[in-house]
Coordinates of C-alpha atoms in Angstrom, one line a residue:
Chain A
M1 CA 24.9 -7.8 -30.0
T2 CA 23.0 -6.6 -33.1
R3 CA 23.8 -3.0 -34.1
Y4 CA 21.9 -0.8 -36.4
T5 CA 23.1 2.2 -38.4
D6 CA 21.7 5.7 -37.9
T7 CA 20.1 5.4 -41.3
Q8 CA 18.4 2.2 -40.3
L9 CA 17.2 3.7 -37.0
D10 CA 15.9 6.7 -38.9
A11 CA 13.9 4.4 -41.2
L12 CA 12.5 2.6 -38.2
R13 CA 11.5 5.9 -36.6
E14 CA 9.8 6.9 -39.8
L15 CA 7.8 3.7 -39.8
A16 CA 6.8 4.4 -36.2
N17 CA 5.9 8.0 -37.2
I18 CA 3.6 7.0 -39.9
G19 CA 2.1 4.2 -37.8
S20 CA 1.4 6.5 -34.9
G21 CA 0.0 9.1 -37.3
T22 CA -2.6 6.7 -38.4
A23 CA -3.2 5.6 -34.8
S24 CA -3.7 9.2 -33.7
T25 CA -6.4 9.7 -36.4
A26 CA -8.2 6.6 -35.0
L27 CA -7.9 7.9 -31.4
S28 CA -9.1 11.3 -32.4
G29 CA -12.2 9.9 -34.1
M30 CA -12.9 7.8 -30.9
L31 CA -12.5 10.7 -28.5
G32 CA -13.8 13.5 -30.6
K33 CA -10.7 15.5 -29.8
S34 CA -7.6 16.3 -31.9
V35 CA -4.6 14.2 -31.1
D36 CA -1.0 15.1 -31.6
I37 CA 1.9 12.7 -32.0
S38 CA 5.4 13.2 -30.6
V39 CA 8.5 12.4 -32.5
P40 CA 9.0 8.6 -32.0
N41 CA 12.1 7.2 -30.5
A42 CA 13.7 4.0 -31.8
F43 CA 15.8 2.2 -29.1
V44 CA 17.8 -0.9 -29.7
L45 CA 18.8 -2.0 -26.3
P46 CA 20.1 -5.0 -24.4
M47 CA 17.1 -6.5 -22.7
A48 CA 18.6 -5.8 -19.3
E49 CA 18.3 -2.1 -20.0
A50 CA 15.1 -2.0 -22.0
V51 CA 12.7 -1.8 -19.2
G52 CA 14.5 1.0 -17.3
S53 CA 14.6 3.1 -20.5
I54 CA 10.8 3.3 -20.5
G55 CA 10.4 4.4 -16.9
D56 CA 10.5 3.4 -13.3
P57 CA 9.9 -0.3 -13.2
E58 CA 7.9 -0.1 -10.0
S59 CA 5.6 2.7 -11.1
D60 CA 1.9 2.0 -11.6
S61 CA 0.8 1.5 -15.2
T62 CA -2.0 0.1 -17.2
G63 CA -0.8 -1.9 -20.3
V64 CA -2.9 -3.0 -23.2
V65 CA -1.2 -5.5 -25.4
L66 CA -2.1 -6.7 -28.9
G67 CA -0.4 -9.5 -30.6
I68 CA 0.7 -9.2 -34.3
V69 CA 0.2 -12.4 -36.3
G70 CA 1.2 -12.9 -39.9
E71 CA 4.4 -12.4 -41.8
M72 CA 6.1 -10.5 -39.0
P73 CA 4.9 -11.6 -35.5
G74 CA 5.3 -9.3 -32.6
S75 CA 3.4 -7.2 -30.1
V76 CA 2.1 -3.7 -29.7
L77 CA 1.9 -2.5 -26.1
L78 CA 0.1 0.7 -25.1
L79 CA 1.0 2.1 -21.7
F80 CA -1.2 4.5 -19.6
T81 CA -0.1 6.2 -16.4
P82 CA -2.8 6.2 -13.7
K83 CA -3.4 9.9 -14.5
D84 CA -3.7 9.3 -18.2
A85 CA -5.9 6.2 -17.7
E86 CA -8.2 8.4 -15.6
L87 CA -8.4 11.2 -18.1
M88 CA -8.9 8.9 -21.1
C89 CA -11.7 7.1 -19.2
G90 CA -13.2 10.5 -18.3
L91 CA -13.3 11.5 -22.0
L92 CA -15.2 8.3 -22.7
G93 CA -17.6 8.9 -19.8
V94 CA -16.6 5.9 -17.7
E95 CA -14.9 5.5 -14.4
A96 CA -11.2 4.5 -14.4
G97 CA -10.5 1.3 -12.4
S98 CA -14.0 0.0 -12.9
E99 CA -14.8 -2.9 -15.2
Y100 CA -16.0 -0.3 -17.8
G101 CA -12.8 1.7 -17.4
I102 CA -10.6 -1.3 -18.2
S103 CA -12.9 -2.2 -21.0
A104 CA -12.6 1.4 -22.4
L105 CA -8.8 1.3 -22.3
M106 CA -8.8 -2.1 -24.0
E107 CA -11.1 -0.6 -26.7
I108 CA -8.7 2.4 -27.1
G109 CA -5.9 -0.2 -27.3
N110 CA -7.8 -2.2 -29.9
I111 CA -8.5 0.7 -32.2
V112 CA -5.2 2.5 -31.8
G113 CA -3.1 -0.7 -31.9
A114 CA -5.0 -2.2 -34.8
S115 CA -4.7 0.9 -37.0
Y116 CA -1.0 1.1 -36.1
I117 CA -0.5 -2.5 -37.1
N118 CA -2.4 -2.0 -40.4
A119 CA -0.4 1.0 -41.3
L120 CA 2.8 -0.8 -40.6
G121 CA 1.7 -3.8 -42.7
Q122 CA 0.9 -1.5 -45.6
M123 CA 4.2 0.3 -45.4
I124 CA 6.3 -2.8 -45.4
G125 CA 4.0 -4.8 -47.7
M126 CA 3.3 -7.6 -45.3
E127 CA 0.1 -9.3 -44.2
L128 CA -0.2 -8.3 -40.5
E129 CA -3.2 -9.0 -38.3
P130 CA -3.9 -7.8 -34.8
T131 CA -5.0 -10.3 -32.1
P132 CA -7.7 -9.2 -29.5
P133 CA -6.3 -7.0 -26.7
A134 CA -5.5 -8.0 -23.2
A135 CA -5.0 -5.6 -20.3
A136 CA -3.1 -5.5 -17.0
T137 CA -2.8 -2.8 -14.3
D138 CA 0.4 -3.3 -12.4
M139 CA 4.1 -2.4 -12.1
L140 CA 5.4 -1.0 -15.4
G141 CA 8.4 -3.3 -15.2
A142 CA 6.3 -6.4 -14.8
I143 CA 4.1 -5.5 -17.8
V144 CA 7.0 -4.6 -20.2
Q145 CA 9.1 -7.6 -19.1
S146 CA 6.3 -10.0 -19.8
V147 CA 5.8 -8.7 -23.3
L148 CA 9.6 -8.7 -24.0
A149 CA 9.9 -12.2 -22.5
E150 CA 7.2 -13.5 -24.8
R151 CA 8.6 -11.8 -27.9
A152 CA 12.4 -11.6 -27.6
G153 CA 13.1 -15.3 -28.0
A154 CA 16.7 -16.1 -28.4
G155 CA 17.7 -12.4 -28.9
D156 CA 19.5 -10.4 -26.3
V157 CA 18.4 -7.0 -27.6
A158 CA 15.0 -5.4 -27.8
L159 CA 13.9 -3.0 -30.5
L160 CA 11.5 -0.5 -29.0
L161 CA 9.7 2.0 -31.2
D162 CA 8.2 4.4 -28.7
S163 CA 5.6 6.9 -29.7
D164 CA 3.3 9.2 -27.7
L165 CA -0.2 10.3 -28.6
V166 CA -1.2 13.5 -26.9
V167 CA -4.8 14.5 -26.6
E168 CA -5.0 18.2 -27.2
G169 CA -6.1 20.4 -24.3
E170 CA -6.4 17.4 -21.9
D171 CA -2.8 17.0 -21.0
C172 CA -3.2 13.2 -21.4
S173 CA -1.2 10.9 -23.5
V174 CA -0.7 7.2 -24.3
S175 CA 2.7 5.8 -25.1
F176 CA 3.1 2.7 -27.2
L177 CA 5.8 0.3 -28.1
L178 CA 6.2 -2.0 -31.0
V179 CA 8.1 -5.1 -30.1
P180 CA 8.8 -7.4 -33.1
D181 CA 9.8 -11.0 -32.6
Q182 CA 13.4 -11.9 -33.0
G183 CA 14.4 -11.3 -36.7
G184 CA 11.5 -8.9 -37.3
V185 CA 13.7 -5.9 -37.3
E186 CA 15.8 -7.3 -40.1
Q187 CA 12.6 -8.2 -42.1
M188 CA 11.4 -4.6 -41.7
L189 CA 14.7 -3.1 -42.8
E190 CA 14.9 -5.4 -45.8
R191 CA 11.4 -4.3 -46.9
L192 CA 12.4 -0.7 -46.5
G193 CA 15.6 -1.2 -48.5
V194 CA 18.0 0.2 -45.9
Chain B
M1 CA 16.3 -8.9 -17.3
G2 CA 18.7 -11.8 -17.8
E3 CA 21.2 -10.5 -15.2
L4 CA 23.0 -12.2 -12.3
A5 CA 24.3 -10.6 -9.2
T6 CA 26.1 -12.0 -6.1
S7 CA 27.4 -10.6 -2.9
A8 CA 29.0 -11.6 0.4
V9 CA 29.0 -8.1 1.7
A10 CA 26.7 -7.5 4.6
G11 CA 24.5 -4.5 3.9
D12 CA 24.3 -5.1 0.1
V13 CA 20.9 -5.4 -1.3
L14 CA 20.2 -7.5 -4.5
V15 CA 17.0 -6.5 -6.2
S16 CA 14.9 -7.4 -9.3
L17 CA 12.3 -4.7 -9.8
G18 CA 8.9 -5.4 -11.3
L19 CA 9.1 -9.1 -12.2
G20 CA 6.2 -10.3 -14.4
S21 CA 6.5 -13.6 -16.1
C22 CA 10.2 -13.6 -15.2
I23 CA 11.5 -15.4 -12.1
G24 CA 13.7 -13.8 -9.5
L25 CA 15.8 -16.7 -8.1
A26 CA 17.7 -16.0 -4.9
L27 CA 20.3 -18.5 -3.6
L28 CA 21.5 -18.2 0.0
D29 CA 24.0 -19.7 2.2
R30 CA 22.4 -18.3 5.4
R31 CA 25.2 -19.3 7.8
L32 CA 27.9 -17.5 5.8
G33 CA 25.8 -14.6 4.6
V34 CA 26.5 -15.2 0.9
A35 CA 23.7 -14.6 -1.6
G36 CA 23.0 -14.5 -5.3
L37 CA 20.0 -13.3 -7.5
A38 CA 19.2 -14.3 -11.0
H39 CA 16.6 -12.7 -13.2
V40 CA 15.3 -15.5 -15.4
V41 CA 13.3 -14.5 -18.5
L42 CA 12.7 -17.8 -20.4
P43 CA 12.8 -21.5 -19.4
S44 CA 15.1 -22.9 -22.0
S45 CA 17.8 -21.8 -24.4
G46 CA 17.1 -24.7 -26.7
G47 CA 20.8 -25.5 -26.3
N48 CA 22.1 -23.1 -28.9
A49 CA 22.3 -19.7 -27.2
P50 CA 25.7 -18.1 -26.8
L51 CA 27.6 -18.2 -23.5
G52 CA 26.4 -15.5 -21.2
S53 CA 22.7 -15.7 -22.1
W54 CA 21.8 -15.7 -18.5
K55 CA 18.2 -14.9 -19.3
F56 CA 17.6 -18.6 -19.9
A57 CA 16.9 -20.8 -16.8
D58 CA 19.1 -23.6 -18.1
Y59 CA 22.1 -21.2 -18.3
A60 CA 21.4 -19.0 -15.3
V61 CA 20.7 -21.6 -12.6
P62 CA 24.1 -23.5 -12.8
E63 CA 25.9 -20.2 -13.4
L64 CA 24.4 -18.6 -10.3
V65 CA 25.3 -21.7 -8.2
D66 CA 28.9 -21.5 -9.4
R67 CA 29.1 -17.8 -8.7
V68 CA 27.9 -18.0 -5.1
V69 CA 30.1 -21.0 -4.5
K70 CA 33.1 -19.0 -5.8
L71 CA 32.1 -16.3 -3.3
G72 CA 32.5 -18.8 -0.5
A73 CA 29.0 -20.3 -0.2
R74 CA 28.9 -24.0 0.5
R75 CA 27.0 -26.0 -2.1
P76 CA 25.2 -28.3 0.3
M77 CA 24.0 -25.3 2.4
L78 CA 22.4 -23.5 -0.5
E79 CA 18.7 -22.6 -0.3
A80 CA 16.5 -21.0 -2.9
V81 CA 13.7 -18.4 -2.9
L82 CA 11.5 -17.9 -6.0
V83 CA 9.5 -14.9 -6.8
G84 CA 7.6 -14.0 -10.1
G85 CA 6.3 -16.3 -12.8
A86 CA 3.0 -14.5 -13.0
S87 CA 0.7 -14.2 -16.0
M88 CA 0.2 -10.5 -16.4
F89 CA -2.3 -10.6 -19.2
A90 CA -5.1 -12.9 -18.3
V91 CA -6.4 -13.3 -21.8
S92 CA -3.1 -14.1 -23.3
K93 CA -2.5 -17.8 -23.1
S94 CA 1.1 -17.7 -24.2
S95 CA 2.2 -15.3 -21.5
L96 CA 0.5 -17.5 -18.9
E97 CA 2.7 -20.4 -20.2
V98 CA 5.9 -18.4 -20.0
G99 CA 5.5 -17.6 -16.3
Q100 CA 4.5 -21.2 -15.4
R101 CA 7.1 -22.7 -17.6
N102 CA 9.8 -20.4 -16.1
E103 CA 8.9 -21.6 -12.6
A104 CA 8.8 -25.3 -13.6
A105 CA 12.2 -25.0 -15.4
V106 CA 13.9 -23.3 -12.4
R107 CA 12.5 -25.8 -10.0
E108 CA 13.6 -28.7 -12.1
L109 CA 17.1 -27.3 -12.4
L110 CA 17.3 -26.7 -8.6
R111 CA 16.2 -30.3 -8.0
E112 CA 19.1 -31.5 -10.2
Q113 CA 21.4 -29.5 -8.0
H114 CA 19.8 -30.7 -4.8
I115 CA 18.8 -27.2 -3.7
N116 CA 15.6 -26.8 -1.7
V117 CA 13.1 -24.0 -2.3
I118 CA 12.5 -22.6 1.2
A119 CA 10.1 -19.8 0.3
K120 CA 8.3 -18.6 -2.8
E121 CA 5.7 -16.2 -4.1
T122 CA 4.9 -17.2 -7.6
G123 CA 2.1 -17.5 -10.1
G124 CA -1.1 -15.4 -10.1
S125 CA -1.4 -12.2 -12.1
R126 CA 0.6 -9.6 -10.2
G127 CA 4.0 -8.2 -10.8
R128 CA 6.5 -8.4 -7.9
T129 CA 9.8 -7.0 -6.7
I130 CA 12.3 -9.2 -4.8
R131 CA 15.0 -7.8 -2.5
V132 CA 17.7 -9.9 -0.9
Y133 CA 19.4 -8.3 2.1
V134 CA 22.9 -9.8 2.1
G135 CA 24.3 -10.5 5.5
S136 CA 21.0 -10.4 7.4
N137 CA 19.6 -13.0 4.9
K138 CA 16.2 -11.3 4.8
V139 CA 14.3 -11.8 1.5
T140 CA 11.3 -9.6 0.8
V141 CA 8.6 -9.4 -1.9
K142 CA 6.5 -6.4 -2.8
E143 CA 3.5 -6.2 -5.2
A144 CA 2.3 -3.1 -7.1
G145 CA 0.8 -0.7 -4.6
G146 CA 1.7 -3.0 -1.7
T147 CA 4.3 -2.9 1.0
E148 CA 7.5 -4.9 1.3
K149 CA 6.8 -8.1 3.2
P150 CA 9.4 -10.7 4.3
L151 CA 9.5 -14.1 2.7
I152 CA 12.4 -15.0 4.9
A153 CA 12.6 -12.9 8.1
G154 CA 16.4 -13.2 8.2
A155 CA 18.6 -13.0 11.2
S156 CA 21.5 -10.8 12.3
V157 CA 24.1 -13.2 11.2
V158 CA 27.4 -11.6 10.6
A159 CA 29.3 -12.8 7.6
A160 CA 32.2 -15.0 8.6

């Protein structure tokens, strides 16, 4: 099993921090509200435990996923609880669960995810491009597992950089995960020099 | 993800929560009340994964067969139930392939072992949970926001 030092995990958290900072600015501009970010977590976990660390696998969730293509392939996954999806959609004036609601969440995913990916690419000096978003409303476990399955390849561990964006005064947040393809973590650490 | 579990103890429940593109493969010897459950993540290891990489169908299926046989199941009596293999993100072509390829790989490996699939709920775009009730041989599936429904009704067979 791959292990990372505390220094390396700190560096990865810092990457997530700057990425989510940029993403929060993008979300703030879209919603017209100020958006705070939580301190990101960096987990390196056996795949068997990765899903459970995020939440109850059977809980309802809406996931918006963007692929990352370029020098470091991977995925960014945004997760909304039903309550957060409803509040976010409300802020944009559409009804959650409707076609417009899903489309609004995908647009949030697109803007937040793409700015996160761009910030990440600039920090590590790599050409990274987002692919268009796709959305699913289902069990949390099914959503996260499908992204991990697609990305983890031969590896037995998953790196999850977990950040929360919190919309001020609305008590609603979106959490998101960066899941690099196998080997992507090493590439990032190498570029960061740790 | 990528785990195997087996039991011959009546009352035990084997479960894989929230399967998306993954496959939950249950193997049962219904007469003896022996059951196993594998959580298959990817269809093939490409032949160079370390031992114990049970997330790959080509490693997990033979291993699960061995483990239930070691627990007393009789190889010719084994039957399989498949759940999962969905494509959660309709737009994403590659995830669609993972679910379908997982199911195809598991089915092919079961064919090689001469094990029949007696029930399944696979494909589509919904996540699912599988539960295997050891002893009673009941196998259920549940979708998000849905209720648990039996794939195999089971019977009150007491483990020998």
